[in-house]
DNA sequence: CCCGTCATGTCAACTACGTTGACTTGAGAC
DNA sequence: GTCTCAAGTCAACGTAGTTGACATGACGGG
C-alpha cells in the first residue's frame, strides 16, 4: 500500500482566478483532500487504503450484504473488489457466511476489529467536517449540505 | 486512457446512517464525483484524463511556469509528471521555451488548442457548481465556500 | 578552465487500482 | 440432468503514482 500521507499538509497553491467559479472549483479539490488526509494516514498505518475503507464503510452500514450488491454500490468490477476484499477477510476484519436459505450468496459482516478500524478511519473524516460545521453554525452546515446535494445529483 | 465515464449516473447508494455526519461524508464523496463526471467524460473523448487536466489547469493560471514549480503545485514526482506532460507537448496543447536569461528552466504555456480544452473541461465542472449555487442563492453559496475552506485548511 | 550545483530528462523496477475476457465451482430451479 | 446464478480465479493490460540512479546542459565561482 502506498504512502498516501505526504506528511499531511501540502498548502493550497495560490493560482490566478480566470473565472469567478475557479475558487469554488479548487475548494472542492482541496476540500476532498482535507477531509481524507488524516484518514488515509491512519489507514496507511494499518496497511490499508481508501478502497479497503470504502468496503468497510459500506459493510458497516449494510450488515449481511452480498458480494454482488457490494460490487454494485462500489461501482467496481468483481475482479477489482477481489484483492482488497480478500485482504480484509484474511485480516479478519470481515467475515463471510453463506446465507441459510439462499445458499449461493455470501453475506459479509464486520468483525469487532473491522468495526473499530472502520470507525476510527471514518471518525478522522467526520472530525474535519464537524470542525468546519461548528465554525459555520447550523445554517451554514445546512446550506453546505444543500449545495453538495445539488452538485452530487447532477446527471 | 481509461473509460472514466461509467455512463454518467451511478445513483447514490442509500446506506443506513450510523452517525449524524455520515450524510455529509457521503455528500463529499458524491459531490466530487458529480462535479468531475462530465469533465472526465469530455477529457476521455480527447484521450486525456484528470492528471492532464490538472496540468492544463495550472499552466492556464500560471503562464510561463517552470517545470519544478509545476511539480510542487501538483504534488507529484517529476517522473510522474513526465508522461502526461510529454503527451500534452506532443499534442501541441502546451509549448515549452527556455527562459531568455534563466536558460536552465523551461517555461510552459498553453497553445490555443490547449486553452480550448482546458476551458471546456473546466467549464463542465463550473457548470455543475453554477447550477448548485444558483439553486442555493448567494448566501448559500457563500456558506458553502466558507465550510469548504475550513475543511480544506484542516491540517 | 575546471568544478560543483541546479533544472531537467530519462531508465528501470515497483505498487496500487482499475479494466475486460475467459473459465471454474457450487447451489438452486425446473 | 441441465440450465442459471453467485462467486472465485487467472491472465493480460492500462494508468497513476512511487523511489533510485544516472545523464545532460547551463550557470556560477574559484
Coordinates of C-alpha atoms (C1' of nucleotides) in Angstrom, one line a residue:
Chain A
X1 CA 0.0 0.0 0.0
X2 CA 1.3 3.4 -0.9
X3 CA 2.3 6.2 1.4
X4 CA -0.8 8.2 1.0
X5 CA 0.2 10.7 3.6
X6 CA 2.6 13.2 2.0
X7 CA 3.4 14.5 5.5
X8 CA -0.1 16.0 5.9
X9 CA 0.0 19.5 4.6
X10 CA 0.7 20.4 1.1
X11 CA -0.5 24.0 1.3
X12 CA -3.1 25.2 -1.2
X13 CA -1.4 26.6 -4.2
X14 CA -2.4 30.2 -5.0
X15 CA -3.4 30.4 -8.6
X16 CA -4.7 33.3 -10.6
X17 CA -8.5 33.0 -10.9
X18 CA -9.5 33.0 -14.6
X19 CA -13.2 32.6 -13.8
X20 CA -15.5 33.5 -10.9
X21 CA -16.0 29.9 -10.0
X22 CA -12.4 28.9 -10.0
X23 CA -12.1 29.4 -6.3
X24 CA -15.0 27.1 -5.7
X25 CA -13.6 24.5 -8.1
X26 CA -10.3 24.5 -6.2
X27 CA -12.1 24.3 -2.9
X28 CA -13.8 21.1 -4.0
X29 CA -10.4 19.7 -4.7
X30 CA -8.7 20.8 -1.6
X31 CA -11.8 20.0 0.5
X32 CA -11.8 16.4 -0.6
X33 CA -8.1 16.2 0.3
X34 CA -8.5 18.0 3.6
X35 CA -11.2 15.6 4.7
X36 CA -9.4 12.4 3.7
X37 CA -5.8 13.3 4.6
X38 CA -5.8 12.1 8.2
X39 CA -8.0 9.1 7.5
X40 CA -5.7 8.0 4.7
X41 CA -2.8 8.4 7.0
X42 CA -4.4 6.3 9.7
X43 CA -5.4 3.7 7.1
X44 CA -1.8 3.5 5.7
X45 CA -0.6 2.8 9.2
X46 CA -2.9 -0.2 9.3
X47 CA -1.6 -1.3 5.9
X48 CA -4.9 -0.4 4.3
X49 CA -6.1 2.3 1.9
X50 CA -9.1 4.0 0.5
X51 CA -10.6 1.0 -1.3
X52 CA -10.5 -1.0 1.9
X53 CA -12.1 1.8 3.8
X54 CA -14.9 2.0 1.2
X55 CA -15.6 -1.7 1.7
X56 CA -15.6 -1.4 5.4
X57 CA -17.8 1.7 5.3
X58 CA -20.4 0.1 3.2
X59 CA -20.5 -3.2 5.0
X60 CA -20.8 -1.4 8.3
X61 CA -24.0 0.2 7.1
X62 CA -25.3 -2.9 5.3
X63 CA -24.5 -5.9 7.5
X64 CA -25.1 -9.1 5.7
X65 CA -24.7 -7.5 2.3
X66 CA -24.0 -9.9 -0.5
X67 CA -20.9 -9.6 -2.7
X68 CA -22.9 -8.7 -5.8
X69 CA -24.7 -5.9 -4.0
X70 CA -21.4 -4.6 -2.7
X71 CA -19.9 -4.5 -6.2
X72 CA -22.9 -2.5 -7.4
X73 CA -22.6 0.0 -4.6
X74 CA -18.9 0.5 -5.0
X75 CA -19.2 0.6 -8.8
X76 CA -16.2 -1.6 -9.5
X77 CA -15.8 -5.0 -11.1
X78 CA -15.7 -8.1 -9.0
X79 CA -12.1 -8.6 -10.0
X80 CA -11.2 -5.2 -8.7
X81 CA -13.1 -6.0 -5.5
X82 CA -11.4 -9.3 -5.1
X83 CA -8.0 -8.2 -3.8
X84 CA -8.9 -5.7 -1.1
X85 CA -11.9 -7.9 0.0
X86 CA -9.7 -10.9 0.5
X87 CA -7.2 -8.9 2.4
X88 CA -9.9 -7.8 4.8
X89 CA -11.1 -11.4 5.2
X90 CA -7.6 -12.6 5.8
X91 CA -7.0 -10.0 8.4
X92 CA -10.4 -11.0 10.0
X93 CA -11.8 -7.5 9.7
X94 CA -14.7 -9.0 7.7
X95 CA -16.4 -12.4 7.9
X96 CA -18.4 -14.1 5.1
X97 CA -21.1 -16.6 5.8
X98 CA -23.3 -18.4 3.3
X99 CA -26.9 -17.4 3.7
X100 CA -29.1 -20.1 5.3
X101 CA -31.6 -20.4 2.6
X102 CA -30.1 -18.5 -0.3
X103 CA -27.0 -20.7 -0.1
X104 CA -25.4 -19.3 -3.2
X105 CA -24.8 -15.8 -1.9
X106 CA -22.3 -14.9 0.8
X107 CA -23.1 -12.4 3.5
X108 CA -20.5 -10.0 4.6
X109 CA -20.2 -8.6 8.1
X110 CA -17.7 -6.7 10.1
X111 CA -15.8 -8.3 13.0
X112 CA -15.2 -6.2 16.1
X113 CA -11.7 -5.4 14.8
X114 CA -13.2 -4.4 11.5
X115 CA -15.8 -2.2 13.2
X116 CA -13.0 -0.5 15.2
X117 CA -10.9 0.3 12.1
X118 CA -13.9 1.5 10.1
X119 CA -15.0 3.8 12.9
X120 CA -11.6 5.2 13.5
X121 CA -11.0 6.0 9.9
X122 CA -14.4 7.5 9.4
X123 CA -14.0 9.4 12.6
X124 CA -11.0 11.2 11.2
X125 CA -13.1 12.3 8.3
X126 CA -16.1 13.3 10.4
X127 CA -13.9 15.2 12.8
X128 CA -12.8 17.5 10.0
X129 CA -16.4 18.0 8.9
X130 CA -17.6 18.6 12.4
X131 CA -15.0 21.3 13.0
X132 CA -16.0 23.1 9.8
X133 CA -19.7 22.8 10.6
X134 CA -19.1 24.1 14.1
X135 CA -17.4 27.1 12.7
X136 CA -20.1 27.8 10.2
X137 CA -23.1 27.2 12.5
X138 CA -26.2 25.1 11.8
X139 CA -27.5 27.3 9.0
X140 CA -24.1 27.2 7.2
X141 CA -23.9 23.5 7.6
X142 CA -27.4 23.1 6.2
X143 CA -26.5 25.3 3.2
X144 CA -23.4 23.3 2.6
X145 CA -25.5 20.1 2.6
X146 CA -28.0 21.6 0.2
X147 CA -25.3 22.8 -2.2
X148 CA -23.4 19.5 -2.1
X149 CA -26.6 17.6 -2.7
X150 CA -27.3 19.6 -5.8
X151 CA -23.7 19.0 -7.0
X152 CA -23.9 15.3 -6.3
X153 CA -27.2 14.8 -8.1
X154 CA -26.1 16.4 -11.2
X155 CA -26.6 14.0 -14.0
Chain B
X1 CA -6.7 6.1 -21.0
X2 CA -9.5 4.6 -19.1
X3 CA -13.2 4.8 -19.7
X4 CA -13.7 7.2 -16.8
X5 CA -17.3 7.7 -17.7
X6 CA -19.4 4.8 -16.4
X7 CA -22.3 6.1 -18.5
X8 CA -22.6 9.1 -16.2
X9 CA -25.0 8.3 -13.4
X10 CA -24.3 5.7 -10.8
X11 CA -27.1 6.7 -8.5
X12 CA -26.1 7.5 -4.9
X13 CA -26.4 4.3 -2.8
X14 CA -28.7 4.6 0.2
X15 CA -26.9 3.4 3.2
X16 CA -28.0 3.4 6.8
X17 CA -26.6 6.3 8.7
X18 CA -24.6 5.2 11.7
X19 CA -23.5 8.7 12.7
X20 CA -25.0 12.1 12.3
X21 CA -22.3 13.2 9.9
X22 CA -22.4 10.2 7.6
X23 CA -24.7 12.0 5.3
X24 CA -22.2 14.8 5.0
X25 CA -19.4 12.4 4.5
X26 CA -21.1 10.7 1.6
X27 CA -22.1 14.1 0.1
X28 CA -18.4 14.9 -0.1
X29 CA -17.8 11.7 -2.0
X30 CA -20.7 12.0 -4.4
X31 CA -20.2 15.7 -4.7
X32 CA -16.7 15.3 -6.0
X33 CA -17.9 12.7 -8.4
X34 CA -20.9 14.8 -9.5
X35 CA -18.6 17.7 -10.3
X36 CA -16.0 15.7 -12.2
X37 CA -18.2 13.2 -14.1
X38 CA -18.9 15.1 -17.2
X39 CA -15.5 16.7 -17.3
X40 CA -13.8 13.3 -17.2
X41 CA -16.1 12.1 -19.9
X42 CA -15.2 15.0 -22.1
X43 CA -11.5 14.5 -21.3
X44 CA -11.7 10.8 -22.1
X45 CA -13.1 11.7 -25.5
X46 CA -10.0 13.8 -26.1
X47 CA -7.8 10.9 -25.0
X48 CA -6.9 12.7 -21.8
X49 CA -7.7 12.3 -18.2
X50 CA -7.6 14.0 -14.8
X51 CA -3.8 14.4 -14.5
X52 CA -3.6 16.1 -17.9
X53 CA -6.4 18.4 -16.9
X54 CA -4.6 19.3 -13.7
X55 CA -1.6 20.3 -15.7
X56 CA -3.6 22.3 -18.2
X57 CA -5.5 24.0 -15.4
X58 CA -2.4 25.1 -13.5
X59 CA -0.5 26.2 -16.6
X60 CA -3.5 28.2 -17.7
X61 CA -3.4 30.1 -14.4
X62 CA 0.4 30.4 -14.3
X63 CA 1.6 31.1 -17.8
X64 CA 5.4 30.6 -18.1
X65 CA 5.5 28.4 -15.1
X66 CA 8.7 26.3 -14.8
X67 CA 8.6 22.5 -14.5
X68 CA 9.9 22.5 -11.0
X69 CA 7.2 24.9 -9.8
X70 CA 4.5 22.8 -11.6
X71 CA 5.8 19.7 -9.8
X72 CA 5.5 21.4 -6.5
X73 CA 2.0 22.6 -7.1
X74 CA 0.7 19.3 -8.3
X75 CA 2.5 17.5 -5.5
X76 CA 3.8 14.6 -7.7
X77 CA 7.3 13.5 -8.7
X78 CA 8.9 14.7 -11.9
X79 CA 8.8 11.1 -13.1
X80 CA 5.0 11.0 -12.6
X81 CA 4.7 14.4 -14.3
X82 CA 6.8 13.3 -17.3
X83 CA 4.3 11.0 -19.1
X84 CA 1.3 13.3 -19.2
X85 CA 3.4 16.4 -19.7
X86 CA 5.1 14.9 -22.8
X87 CA 1.7 13.8 -24.2
X88 CA 0.5 17.4 -23.9
X89 CA 3.6 18.7 -25.6
X90 CA 3.4 16.1 -28.4
X91 CA -0.3 17.1 -28.9
X92 CA 0.8 20.7 -29.0
X93 CA -1.6 21.6 -26.2
X94 CA 1.4 23.0 -24.4
X95 CA 4.6 24.7 -25.5
X96 CA 7.9 24.9 -23.6
X97 CA 10.5 27.5 -24.2
X98 CA 13.7 28.1 -22.4
X99 CA 13.8 31.3 -20.4
X100 CA 15.9 34.0 -22.0
X101 CA 18.2 34.7 -19.1
X102 CA 17.5 31.7 -16.7
X103 CA 18.3 29.4 -19.5
X104 CA 18.2 26.3 -17.3
X105 CA 14.5 26.4 -16.7
X106 CA 11.8 25.7 -19.2
X107 CA 8.7 27.9 -19.3
X108 CA 5.4 26.2 -20.0
X109 CA 2.5 27.9 -21.8
X110 CA -0.8 26.7 -23.3
X111 CA -1.4 26.8 -27.0
X112 CA -4.7 27.9 -28.3
X113 CA -5.8 24.3 -28.6
X114 CA -4.7 23.7 -25.0
X115 CA -6.6 26.7 -23.8
X116 CA -9.7 25.5 -25.6
X117 CA -9.5 22.0 -24.0
X118 CA -8.7 23.4 -20.5
X119 CA -11.6 25.7 -20.7
X120 CA -14.1 23.2 -21.9
X121 CA -13.1 20.6 -19.3
X122 CA -13.2 23.2 -16.5
X123 CA -16.5 24.6 -17.9
X124 CA -18.1 21.2 -17.3
X125 CA -17.1 21.4 -13.7
X126 CA -18.0 25.0 -13.3
X127 CA -21.4 24.4 -14.9
X128 CA -22.3 21.9 -12.1
X129 CA -21.2 24.3 -9.4
X130 CA -23.1 27.2 -11.0
X131 CA -26.3 25.2 -11.1
X132 CA -25.9 24.3 -7.5
X133 CA -25.1 27.8 -6.4
X134 CA -28.0 29.2 -8.4
X135 CA -30.3 26.9 -6.6
X136 CA -28.9 27.8 -3.2
X137 CA -28.7 31.6 -3.8
X138 CA -25.8 33.8 -3.0
X139 CA -25.9 33.3 0.8
X140 CA -25.9 29.6 0.4
X141 CA -23.0 29.7 -2.0
X142 CA -21.0 31.9 0.4
X143 CA -21.8 29.4 3.2
X144 CA -20.6 26.5 1.1
X145 CA -17.4 28.3 0.3
X146 CA -16.8 29.1 4.0
X147 CA -17.4 25.5 5.0
X148 CA -15.2 24.1 2.2
X149 CA -12.5 26.5 3.1
X150 CA -12.5 25.3 6.7
X151 CA -12.4 21.6 5.6
X152 CA -9.6 22.3 3.1
X153 CA -7.5 24.1 5.6
X154 CA -7.6 21.4 8.2
X155 CA -4.1 20.3 9.0
Chain C
dC1 C1' 39.4 26.4 -17.2
dC2 C1' 37.5 23.2 -14.2
dC3 C1' 34.2 22.1 -10.7
dG4 C1' 30.0 22.0 -8.3
dT5 C1' 25.2 22.8 -8.4
dC6 C1' 20.7 23.4 -10.3
dA7 C1' 16.8 22.2 -13.6
dT8 C1' 15.5 19.0 -16.4
dG9 C1' 15.1 14.5 -18.6
dT10 C1' 15.2 9.5 -18.7
dC11 C1' 15.6 4.5 -17.5
dA12 C1' 14.3 0.7 -14.6
dA13 C1' 11.7 -1.6 -11.1
dC14 C1' 7.9 -1.5 -8.2
dT15 C1' 3.0 -0.9 -6.1
dA16 C1' -1.8 0.0 -6.3
dC17 C1' -6.0 0.3 -8.6
dG18 C1' -8.8 -0.4 -12.1
dT19 C1' -10.3 -2.8 -16.6
dT20 C1' -12.0 -6.9 -19.9
dG21 C1' -12.2 -11.7 -21.1
dA22 C1' -12.4 -16.4 -20.1
dC23 C1' -13.1 -20.1 -17.2
dT24 C1' -14.4 -22.8 -12.8
dT25 C1' -17.2 -24.2 -8.9
dG26 C1' -21.1 -24.9 -6.2
dA27 C1' -26.2 -24.3 -5.4
dG28 C1' -30.8 -24.0 -6.9
dA29 C1' -34.6 -24.4 -10.1
dC30 C1' -37.2 -26.9 -13.3
Chain D
dG1 C1' -29.8 -33.7 -15.7
dT2 C1' -29.5 -29.4 -17.4
dC3 C1' -29.6 -24.5 -17.0
dT4 C1' -28.8 -20.5 -14.5
dC5 C1' -26.9 -17.6 -11.0
dA6 C1' -23.4 -16.0 -7.4
dA7 C1' -19.0 -16.2 -6.6
dG8 C1' -14.0 -17.1 -7.3
dT9 C1' -9.9 -17.1 -10.1
dC10 C1' -6.4 -16.4 -13.8
dA11 C1' -4.2 -13.8 -17.4
dA12 C1' -3.2 -9.6 -19.7
dC13 C1' -3.5 -4.9 -19.8
dG14 C1' -3.7 0.4 -18.9
dT15 C1' -2.9 4.3 -16.0
dA16 C1' -1.2 6.7 -12.0
dG17 C1' 1.9 7.0 -8.8
dT18 C1' 6.5 5.8 -6.2
dT19 C1' 12.0 5.5 -5.4
dG20 C1' 16.6 5.2 -7.1
dA21 C1' 20.1 6.1 -10.3
dC22 C1' 22.1 8.4 -13.8
dA23 C1' 22.8 11.8 -17.9
dT24 C1' 22.8 16.4 -19.9
dG25 C1' 23.1 21.2 -20.3
dA26 C1' 23.6 25.8 -18.1
dC27 C1' 25.4 28.6 -14.8
dG28 C1' 28.4 30.4 -11.0
dG29 C1' 32.8 30.6 -8.7
dG30 C1' 37.4 29.6 -7.6

